[in-house]
Amino acid sequence: ERRGRPLWFPERNVPQATICSEAGPAPWGSNDVPFLHEAGQAIAPPTVTAHFDAEAQNDAFALEHDINEYYERSSIFIRYIETSRLRCIARMVRAGGADRILEVGCGGGHILRLFPDSNLTGVDVSWRMLDKARENLRGYRVQLLKGDVSGLELSDGSFDKIICSEVLEHVADPH
Protein backbone atom coordinates (compact mmCIF):
# COMPACT_ATOMS: atom_id res chain seq x y z
CA GLU A 1 0.00 0.00 0.00
CA ARG A 2 1.26 3.48 -0.87
CA ARG A 3 0.24 6.31 1.45
CA GLY A 4 -3.42 5.40 1.88
CA ARG A 5 -3.85 4.09 -1.65
CA PRO A 6 -4.03 0.32 -2.27
CA LEU A 7 -1.49 -1.04 -4.75
CA TRP A 8 -4.22 -1.99 -7.22
CA PHE A 9 -5.75 1.50 -7.25
CA PRO A 10 -5.10 3.18 -10.63
CA GLU A 11 -2.51 5.97 -10.50
CA ARG A 12 -3.68 7.94 -13.53
CA ASN A 13 -6.88 9.72 -14.41
CA VAL A 14 -8.86 8.72 -11.32
CA PRO A 15 -9.10 11.18 -8.43
CA GLN A 16 -8.82 9.95 -4.86
CA ALA A 17 -12.31 9.50 -3.34
CA THR A 18 -13.56 11.34 -0.32
CA ILE A 19 -14.21 8.81 2.39
CA CYS A 20 -17.41 8.97 4.45
CA SER A 21 -16.51 7.75 7.90
CA GLU A 22 -19.01 9.49 10.17
CA ALA A 23 -20.98 6.30 10.84
CA GLY A 24 -18.00 4.07 11.47
CA PRO A 25 -16.24 1.48 9.35
CA ALA A 26 -17.94 -0.02 6.34
CA PRO A 27 -19.45 -3.47 6.94
CA TRP A 28 -17.32 -4.98 4.18
CA GLY A 29 -14.01 -4.05 5.78
CA SER A 30 -11.61 -1.25 5.08
CA ASN A 31 -13.08 2.22 5.21
CA ASP A 32 -10.24 3.78 3.23
CA VAL A 33 -10.61 1.99 -0.09
CA PRO A 34 -12.46 3.96 -2.76
CA PHE A 35 -14.88 2.21 -5.09
CA LEU A 36 -15.22 2.81 -8.82
CA HIS A 37 -18.42 3.08 -10.81
CA GLU A 38 -18.81 2.27 -14.52
CA ALA A 39 -17.52 5.60 -15.82
CA GLY A 40 -14.22 5.10 -14.03
CA GLN A 41 -14.72 8.02 -11.65
CA ALA A 42 -13.81 7.42 -8.04
CA ILE A 43 -16.70 7.60 -5.62
CA ALA A 44 -16.85 7.32 -1.87
CA PRO A 45 -18.33 4.22 -0.30
CA PRO A 46 -21.80 4.80 1.13
CA THR A 47 -22.11 6.03 4.66
CA VAL A 48 -22.82 3.00 6.78
CA THR A 49 -25.22 2.86 9.67
CA ALA A 50 -24.28 1.08 12.85
CA HIS A 51 -26.63 -1.84 12.05
CA PHE A 52 -26.04 -4.13 9.08
CA ASP A 53 -28.86 -6.57 8.37
CA ALA A 54 -27.16 -9.42 6.51
CA GLU A 55 -30.42 -11.30 5.97
CA ALA A 56 -32.19 -8.31 4.41
CA GLN A 57 -29.16 -7.43 2.27
CA ASN A 58 -28.76 -10.98 0.99
CA ASP A 59 -32.50 -11.50 0.40
CA ALA A 60 -32.60 -8.24 -1.59
CA PHE A 61 -29.57 -9.37 -3.59
CA ALA A 62 -31.22 -12.74 -4.28
CA LEU A 63 -34.37 -10.98 -5.50
CA GLU A 64 -32.41 -8.78 -7.90
CA HIS A 65 -30.00 -11.46 -9.14
CA ASP A 66 -31.25 -15.00 -9.77
CA ILE A 67 -28.29 -17.20 -8.86
CA ASN A 68 -29.35 -19.97 -11.25
CA GLU A 69 -29.54 -17.46 -14.11
CA TYR A 70 -26.04 -16.31 -13.21
CA TYR A 71 -24.60 -19.84 -13.47
CA GLU A 72 -26.61 -20.82 -16.55
CA ARG A 73 -26.95 -17.69 -18.66
CA SER A 74 -24.03 -15.35 -17.91
CA SER A 75 -21.54 -14.54 -20.64
CA ILE A 76 -19.29 -17.36 -21.80
CA PHE A 77 -16.40 -15.69 -19.97
CA ILE A 78 -18.23 -15.67 -16.60
CA ARG A 79 -19.43 -19.24 -17.08
CA TYR A 80 -15.84 -20.32 -17.83
CA ILE A 81 -14.55 -18.60 -14.67
CA GLU A 82 -17.30 -20.12 -12.50
CA THR A 83 -16.83 -23.59 -13.98
CA SER A 84 -13.08 -23.33 -13.34
CA ARG A 85 -13.68 -22.12 -9.78
CA LEU A 86 -16.06 -25.01 -9.07
CA ARG A 87 -13.57 -27.54 -10.49
CA CYS A 88 -10.82 -26.06 -8.33
CA ILE A 89 -13.00 -26.31 -5.21
CA ALA A 90 -13.89 -29.93 -6.00
CA ARG A 91 -10.18 -30.77 -6.42
CA MET A 92 -9.24 -29.02 -3.17
CA VAL A 93 -12.01 -30.66 -1.13
CA ARG A 94 -11.40 -34.19 -2.47
CA ALA A 95 -14.56 -35.50 -0.85
CA GLY A 96 -15.26 -39.15 -0.32
CA GLY A 97 -18.71 -40.71 -0.16
CA ALA A 98 -18.81 -40.81 3.63
CA ASP A 99 -17.54 -37.26 4.13
CA ARG A 100 -19.65 -34.80 6.08
CA ILE A 101 -19.36 -31.44 4.31
CA LEU A 102 -20.44 -28.06 5.62
CA GLU A 103 -20.73 -25.08 3.30
CA VAL A 104 -20.94 -21.73 5.06
CA GLY A 105 -22.82 -19.28 2.82
CA CYS A 106 -24.15 -22.01 0.54
CA GLY A 107 -26.26 -19.66 -1.58
CA GLY A 108 -28.07 -21.66 -4.22
CA GLY A 109 -26.19 -24.89 -3.46
CA HIS A 110 -24.01 -24.87 -6.57
CA ILE A 111 -20.89 -25.92 -4.69
CA LEU A 112 -22.63 -28.56 -2.58
CA ARG A 113 -23.99 -30.04 -5.82
CA LEU A 114 -20.41 -31.09 -6.62
CA PHE A 115 -20.54 -33.73 -3.88
CA PRO A 116 -23.57 -35.96 -4.56
CA ASP A 117 -22.24 -38.90 -2.53
CA SER A 118 -21.45 -36.94 0.64
CA ASN A 119 -23.56 -35.92 3.63
CA LEU A 120 -24.12 -32.21 3.08
CA THR A 121 -25.01 -29.28 5.31
CA GLY A 122 -25.54 -25.82 3.91
CA VAL A 123 -25.83 -22.64 5.97
CA ASP A 124 -27.04 -19.30 4.66
CA VAL A 125 -28.65 -16.18 6.15
CA SER A 126 -31.07 -15.82 3.24
CA TRP A 127 -34.33 -17.76 3.00
CA ARG A 128 -34.42 -16.96 -0.72
CA MET A 129 -31.02 -18.51 -1.30
CA LEU A 130 -31.92 -21.54 0.81
CA ASP A 131 -35.05 -21.99 -1.32
CA LYS A 132 -32.81 -22.06 -4.42
CA ALA A 133 -30.48 -24.52 -2.71
CA ARG A 134 -33.42 -26.76 -1.77
CA GLU A 135 -34.52 -26.74 -5.41
CA ASN A 136 -30.97 -27.37 -6.75
CA LEU A 137 -30.15 -30.11 -4.24
CA ARG A 138 -33.35 -32.13 -4.56
CA GLY A 139 -32.40 -35.80 -4.14
CA TYR A 140 -29.16 -35.10 -2.24
CA ARG A 141 -28.52 -35.99 1.41
CA VAL A 142 -28.56 -32.40 2.58
CA GLN A 143 -29.60 -30.40 5.60
CA LEU A 144 -30.09 -26.67 5.02
CA LEU A 145 -29.85 -24.31 7.99
CA LYS A 146 -30.78 -20.66 8.12
CA GLY A 147 -28.64 -18.31 10.13
CA ASP A 148 -25.20 -16.95 10.83
CA VAL A 149 -22.88 -19.92 11.32
CA SER A 150 -21.50 -18.37 14.51
CA GLY A 151 -25.00 -18.49 16.06
CA LEU A 152 -25.83 -22.09 15.15
CA GLU A 153 -25.36 -25.08 17.42
CA LEU A 154 -22.83 -27.06 15.36
CA SER A 155 -20.71 -29.49 17.36
CA ASP A 156 -16.94 -29.46 17.03
CA GLY A 157 -15.76 -32.30 14.83
CA SER A 158 -19.15 -32.83 13.18
CA PHE A 159 -17.77 -32.13 9.69
CA ASP A 160 -14.90 -33.63 7.73
CA LYS A 161 -14.69 -30.72 5.28
CA ILE A 162 -15.81 -27.10 5.55
CA ILE A 163 -16.18 -24.83 2.53
CA CYS A 164 -16.61 -21.07 2.54
CA SER A 165 -16.39 -19.43 -0.88
CA GLU A 166 -17.62 -16.07 -2.17
CA VAL A 167 -18.94 -15.11 1.27
CA LEU A 168 -16.87 -12.23 2.67
CA GLU A 169 -18.64 -9.61 0.58
CA HIS A 170 -21.97 -10.66 2.13
CA VAL A 171 -21.12 -10.44 5.84
CA ALA A 172 -21.28 -7.52 8.27
CA ASP A 173 -17.78 -7.96 9.70
CA PRO A 174 -15.41 -10.19 7.71
CA HIS A 175 -12.74 -9.97 10.41
PDB file of C-alpha atoms in Angstrom:
ATOM      1  CA  GLU A   1       0.000   0.000   0.000  1.00  0.00           C
ATOM      2  CA  ARG A   2       1.258   3.479  -0.869  1.00  0.00           C
ATOM      3  CA  ARG A   3       0.236   6.310   1.454  1.00  0.00           C
ATOM      4  CA  GLY A   4      -3.423   5.402   1.879  1.00  0.00           C
ATOM      5  CA  ARG A   5      -3.854   4.087  -1.655  1.00  0.00           C
ATOM      6  CA  PRO A   6      -4.026   0.322  -2.268  1.00  0.00           C
ATOM      7  CA  LEU A   7      -1.489  -1.041  -4.747  1.00  0.00           C
ATOM      8  CA  TRP A   8      -4.217  -1.987  -7.219  1.00  0.00           C
ATOM      9  CA  PHE A   9      -5.752   1.496  -7.254  1.00  0.00           C
ATOM     10  CA  PRO A  10      -5.099   3.181 -10.630  1.00  0.00           C
ATOM     11  CA  GLU A  11      -2.506   5.969 -10.497  1.00  0.00           C
ATOM     12  CA  ARG A  12      -3.678   7.943 -13.529  1.00  0.00           C
ATOM     13  CA  ASN A  13      -6.884   9.724 -14.414  1.00  0.00           C
ATOM     14  CA  VAL A  14      -8.857   8.718 -11.317  1.00  0.00           C
ATOM     15  CA  PRO A  15      -9.101  11.179  -8.429  1.00  0.00           C
ATOM     16  CA  GLN A  16      -8.824   9.948  -4.855  1.00  0.00           C
ATOM     17  CA  ALA A  17     -12.306   9.496  -3.338  1.00  0.00           C
ATOM     18  CA  THR A  18     -13.561  11.341  -0.322  1.00  0.00           C
ATOM     19  CA  ILE A  19     -14.214   8.814   2.386  1.00  0.00           C
ATOM     20  CA  CYS A  20     -17.414   8.968   4.450  1.00  0.00           C
ATOM     21  CA  SER A  21     -16.508   7.749   7.903  1.00  0.00           C
ATOM     22  CA  GLU A  22     -19.010   9.490  10.170  1.00  0.00           C
ATOM     23  CA  ALA A  23     -20.983   6.304  10.840  1.00  0.00           C
ATOM     24  CA  GLY A  24     -17.999   4.066  11.471  1.00  0.00           C
ATOM     25  CA  PRO A  25     -16.240   1.485   9.352  1.00  0.00           C
ATOM     26  CA  ALA A  26     -17.936  -0.020   6.337  1.00  0.00           C
ATOM     27  CA  PRO A  27     -19.449  -3.475   6.936  1.00  0.00           C
ATOM     28  CA  TRP A  28     -17.320  -4.980   4.175  1.00  0.00           C
ATOM     29  CA  GLY A  29     -14.015  -4.053   5.782  1.00  0.00           C
ATOM     30  CA  SER A  30     -11.614  -1.253   5.083  1.00  0.00           C
ATOM     31  CA  ASN A  31     -13.085   2.219   5.212  1.00  0.00           C
ATOM     32  CA  ASP A  32     -10.239   3.779   3.231  1.00  0.00           C
ATOM     33  CA  VAL A  33     -10.609   1.985  -0.090  1.00  0.00           C
ATOM     34  CA  PRO A  34     -12.459   3.962  -2.764  1.00  0.00           C
ATOM     35  CA  PHE A  35     -14.879   2.205  -5.088  1.00  0.00           C
ATOM     36  CA  LEU A  36     -15.225   2.806  -8.822  1.00  0.00           C
ATOM     37  CA  HIS A  37     -18.423   3.075 -10.806  1.00  0.00           C
ATOM     38  CA  GLU A  38     -18.814   2.270 -14.518  1.00  0.00           C
ATOM     39  CA  ALA A  39     -17.522   5.604 -15.821  1.00  0.00           C
ATOM     40  CA  GLY A  40     -14.217   5.097 -14.025  1.00  0.00           C
ATOM     41  CA  GLN A  41     -14.715   8.018 -11.651  1.00  0.00           C
ATOM     42  CA  ALA A  42     -13.805   7.421  -8.037  1.00  0.00           C
ATOM     43  CA  ILE A  43     -16.701   7.595  -5.618  1.00  0.00           C
ATOM     44  CA  ALA A  44     -16.854   7.316  -1.868  1.00  0.00           C
ATOM     45  CA  PRO A  45     -18.334   4.216  -0.295  1.00  0.00           C
ATOM     46  CA  PRO A  46     -21.801   4.804   1.130  1.00  0.00           C
ATOM     47  CA  THR A  47     -22.107   6.032   4.662  1.00  0.00           C
ATOM     48  CA  VAL A  48     -22.819   2.997   6.783  1.00  0.00           C
ATOM     49  CA  THR A  49     -25.223   2.865   9.668  1.00  0.00           C
ATOM     50  CA  ALA A  50     -24.279   1.075  12.852  1.00  0.00           C
ATOM     51  CA  HIS A  51     -26.630  -1.839  12.050  1.00  0.00           C
ATOM     52  CA  PHE A  52     -26.036  -4.130   9.082  1.00  0.00           C
ATOM     53  CA  ASP A  53     -28.864  -6.573   8.366  1.00  0.00           C
ATOM     54  CA  ALA A  54     -27.155  -9.418   6.512  1.00  0.00           C
ATOM     55  CA  GLU A  55     -30.418 -11.305   5.972  1.00  0.00           C
ATOM     56  CA  ALA A  56     -32.194  -8.312   4.410  1.00  0.00           C
ATOM     57  CA  GLN A  57     -29.163  -7.429   2.270  1.00  0.00           C
ATOM     58  CA  ASN A  58     -28.763 -10.979   0.988  1.00  0.00           C
ATOM     59  CA  ASP A  59     -32.497 -11.502   0.400  1.00  0.00           C
ATOM     60  CA  ALA A  60     -32.599  -8.240  -1.588  1.00  0.00           C
ATOM     61  CA  PHE A  61     -29.571  -9.373  -3.586  1.00  0.00           C
ATOM     62  CA  ALA A  62     -31.218 -12.738  -4.279  1.00  0.00           C
ATOM     63  CA  LEU A  63     -34.367 -10.980  -5.499  1.00  0.00           C
ATOM     64  CA  GLU A  64     -32.411  -8.783  -7.899  1.00  0.00           C
ATOM     65  CA  HIS A  65     -29.999 -11.462  -9.139  1.00  0.00           C
ATOM     66  CA  ASP A  66     -31.250 -14.997  -9.773  1.00  0.00           C
ATOM     67  CA  ILE A  67     -28.292 -17.199  -8.857  1.00  0.00           C
ATOM     68  CA  ASN A  68     -29.347 -19.966 -11.251  1.00  0.00           C
ATOM     69  CA  GLU A  69     -29.539 -17.462 -14.108  1.00  0.00           C
ATOM     70  CA  TYR A  70     -26.041 -16.312 -13.208  1.00  0.00           C
ATOM     71  CA  TYR A  71     -24.600 -19.837 -13.465  1.00  0.00           C
ATOM     72  CA  GLU A  72     -26.610 -20.822 -16.547  1.00  0.00           C
ATOM     73  CA  ARG A  73     -26.951 -17.686 -18.658  1.00  0.00           C
ATOM     74  CA  SER A  74     -24.033 -15.348 -17.915  1.00  0.00           C
ATOM     75  CA  SER A  75     -21.542 -14.539 -20.638  1.00  0.00           C
ATOM     76  CA  ILE A  76     -19.288 -17.359 -21.795  1.00  0.00           C
ATOM     77  CA  PHE A  77     -16.401 -15.694 -19.972  1.00  0.00           C
ATOM     78  CA  ILE A  78     -18.232 -15.665 -16.602  1.00  0.00           C
ATOM     79  CA  ARG A  79     -19.431 -19.245 -17.080  1.00  0.00           C
ATOM     80  CA  TYR A  80     -15.841 -20.320 -17.830  1.00  0.00           C
ATOM     81  CA  ILE A  81     -14.546 -18.601 -14.670  1.00  0.00           C
ATOM     82  CA  GLU A  82     -17.302 -20.118 -12.504  1.00  0.00           C
ATOM     83  CA  THR A  83     -16.831 -23.591 -13.976  1.00  0.00           C
ATOM     84  CA  SER A  84     -13.083 -23.335 -13.337  1.00  0.00           C
ATOM     85  CA  ARG A  85     -13.682 -22.117  -9.779  1.00  0.00           C
ATOM     86  CA  LEU A  86     -16.056 -25.013  -9.066  1.00  0.00           C
ATOM     87  CA  ARG A  87     -13.569 -27.540 -10.490  1.00  0.00           C
ATOM     88  CA  CYS A  88     -10.824 -26.056  -8.331  1.00  0.00           C
ATOM     89  CA  ILE A  89     -12.998 -26.313  -5.210  1.00  0.00           C
ATOM     90  CA  ALA A  90     -13.887 -29.926  -6.003  1.00  0.00           C
ATOM     91  CA  ARG A  91     -10.175 -30.774  -6.424  1.00  0.00           C
ATOM     92  CA  MET A  92      -9.240 -29.020  -3.172  1.00  0.00           C
ATOM     93  CA  VAL A  93     -12.010 -30.656  -1.130  1.00  0.00           C
ATOM     94  CA  ARG A  94     -11.403 -34.189  -2.473  1.00  0.00           C
ATOM     95  CA  ALA A  95     -14.563 -35.503  -0.847  1.00  0.00           C
ATOM     96  CA  GLY A  96     -15.262 -39.155  -0.317  1.00  0.00           C
ATOM     97  CA  GLY A  97     -18.709 -40.708  -0.155  1.00  0.00           C
ATOM     98  CA  ALA A  98     -18.813 -40.806   3.632  1.00  0.00           C
ATOM     99  CA  ASP A  99     -17.538 -37.259   4.131  1.00  0.00           C
ATOM    100  CA  ARG A 100     -19.649 -34.800   6.077  1.00  0.00           C
ATOM    101  CA  ILE A 101     -19.356 -31.443   4.305  1.00  0.00           C
ATOM    102  CA  LEU A 102     -20.445 -28.058   5.621  1.00  0.00           C
ATOM    103  CA  GLU A 103     -20.727 -25.079   3.298  1.00  0.00           C
ATOM    104  CA  VAL A 104     -20.945 -21.726   5.059  1.00  0.00           C
ATOM    105  CA  GLY A 105     -22.816 -19.280   2.822  1.00  0.00           C
ATOM    106  CA  CYS A 106     -24.146 -22.007   0.543  1.00  0.00           C
ATOM    107  CA  GLY A 107     -26.262 -19.659  -1.579  1.00  0.00           C
ATOM    108  CA  GLY A 108     -28.074 -21.663  -4.220  1.00  0.00           C
ATOM    109  CA  GLY A 109     -26.189 -24.888  -3.460  1.00  0.00           C
ATOM    110  CA  HIS A 110     -24.013 -24.868  -6.573  1.00  0.00           C
ATOM    111  CA  ILE A 111     -20.891 -25.919  -4.687  1.00  0.00           C
ATOM    112  CA  LEU A 112     -22.635 -28.564  -2.583  1.00  0.00           C
ATOM    113  CA  ARG A 113     -23.987 -30.036  -5.816  1.00  0.00           C
ATOM    114  CA  LEU A 114     -20.405 -31.090  -6.623  1.00  0.00           C
ATOM    115  CA  PHE A 115     -20.535 -33.730  -3.876  1.00  0.00           C
ATOM    116  CA  PRO A 116     -23.572 -35.957  -4.564  1.00  0.00           C
ATOM    117  CA  ASP A 117     -22.238 -38.896  -2.527  1.00  0.00           C
ATOM    118  CA  SER A 118     -21.448 -36.943   0.643  1.00  0.00           C
ATOM    119  CA  ASN A 119     -23.564 -35.917   3.628  1.00  0.00           C
ATOM    120  CA  LEU A 120     -24.118 -32.211   3.083  1.00  0.00           C
ATOM    121  CA  THR A 121     -25.013 -29.284   5.310  1.00  0.00           C
ATOM    122  CA  GLY A 122     -25.538 -25.819   3.907  1.00  0.00           C
ATOM    123  CA  VAL A 123     -25.826 -22.640   5.966  1.00  0.00           C
ATOM    124  CA  ASP A 124     -27.037 -19.295   4.659  1.00  0.00           C
ATOM    125  CA  VAL A 125     -28.647 -16.179   6.151  1.00  0.00           C
ATOM    126  CA  SER A 126     -31.070 -15.818   3.237  1.00  0.00           C
ATOM    127  CA  TRP A 127     -34.333 -17.760   2.997  1.00  0.00           C
ATOM    128  CA  ARG A 128     -34.421 -16.958  -0.717  1.00  0.00           C
ATOM    129  CA  MET A 129     -31.017 -18.514  -1.298  1.00  0.00           C
ATOM    130  CA  LEU A 130     -31.922 -21.536   0.811  1.00  0.00           C
ATOM    131  CA  ASP A 131     -35.051 -21.994  -1.320  1.00  0.00           C
ATOM    132  CA  LYS A 132     -32.814 -22.059  -4.416  1.00  0.00           C
ATOM    133  CA  ALA A 133     -30.478 -24.518  -2.706  1.00  0.00           C
ATOM    134  CA  ARG A 134     -33.417 -26.759  -1.767  1.00  0.00           C
ATOM    135  CA  GLU A 135     -34.518 -26.744  -5.413  1.00  0.00           C
ATOM    136  CA  ASN A 136     -30.967 -27.373  -6.748  1.00  0.00           C
ATOM    137  CA  LEU A 137     -30.152 -30.110  -4.236  1.00  0.00           C
ATOM    138  CA  ARG A 138     -33.354 -32.132  -4.561  1.00  0.00           C
ATOM    139  CA  GLY A 139     -32.397 -35.802  -4.140  1.00  0.00           C
ATOM    140  CA  TYR A 140     -29.162 -35.104  -2.244  1.00  0.00           C
ATOM    141  CA  ARG A 141     -28.524 -35.992   1.405  1.00  0.00           C
ATOM    142  CA  VAL A 142     -28.564 -32.404   2.575  1.00  0.00           C
ATOM    143  CA  GLN A 143     -29.598 -30.404   5.605  1.00  0.00           C
ATOM    144  CA  LEU A 144     -30.091 -26.672   5.025  1.00  0.00           C
ATOM    145  CA  LEU A 145     -29.853 -24.314   7.986  1.00  0.00           C
ATOM    146  CA  LYS A 146     -30.780 -20.658   8.120  1.00  0.00           C
ATOM    147  CA  GLY A 147     -28.640 -18.312  10.133  1.00  0.00           C
ATOM    148  CA  ASP A 148     -25.205 -16.952  10.832  1.00  0.00           C
ATOM    149  CA  VAL A 149     -22.885 -19.915  11.320  1.00  0.00           C
ATOM    150  CA  SER A 150     -21.505 -18.373  14.509  1.00  0.00           C
ATOM    151  CA  GLY A 151     -24.996 -18.492  16.057  1.00  0.00           C
ATOM    152  CA  LEU A 152     -25.834 -22.086  15.153  1.00  0.00           C
ATOM    153  CA  GLU A 153     -25.357 -25.078  17.422  1.00  0.00           C
ATOM    154  CA  LEU A 154     -22.827 -27.059  15.363  1.00  0.00           C
ATOM    155  CA  SER A 155     -20.712 -29.493  17.364  1.00  0.00           C
ATOM    156  CA  ASP A 156     -16.944 -29.460  17.033  1.00  0.00           C
ATOM    157  CA  GLY A 157     -15.760 -32.296  14.835  1.00  0.00           C
ATOM    158  CA  SER A 158     -19.145 -32.832  13.182  1.00  0.00           C
ATOM    159  CA  PHE A 159     -17.775 -32.131   9.686  1.00  0.00           C
ATOM    160  CA  ASP A 160     -14.903 -33.626   7.726  1.00  0.00           C
ATOM    161  CA  LYS A 161     -14.694 -30.718   5.280  1.00  0.00           C
ATOM    162  CA  ILE A 162     -15.805 -27.100   5.549  1.00  0.00           C
ATOM    163  CA  ILE A 163     -16.179 -24.830   2.530  1.00  0.00           C
ATOM    164  CA  CYS A 164     -16.609 -21.074   2.543  1.00  0.00           C
ATOM    165  CA  SER A 165     -16.391 -19.435  -0.884  1.00  0.00           C
ATOM    166  CA  GLU A 166     -17.622 -16.071  -2.166  1.00  0.00           C
ATOM    167  CA  VAL A 167     -18.937 -15.107   1.273  1.00  0.00           C
ATOM    168  CA  LEU A 168     -16.866 -12.230   2.673  1.00  0.00           C
ATOM    169  CA  GLU A 169     -18.639  -9.611   0.582  1.00  0.00           C
ATOM    170  CA  HIS A 170     -21.966 -10.664   2.133  1.00  0.00           C
ATOM    171  CA  VAL A 171     -21.118 -10.435   5.842  1.00  0.00           C
ATOM    172  CA  ALA A 172     -21.280  -7.522   8.269  1.00  0.00           C
ATOM    173  CA  ASP A 173     -17.779  -7.956   9.695  1.00  0.00           C
ATOM    174  CA  PRO A 174     -15.414 -10.188   7.711  1.00  0.00           C
ATOM    175  CA  HIS A 175     -12.740  -9.968  10.409  1.00  0.00           C
TER     176      HIS A 175
END
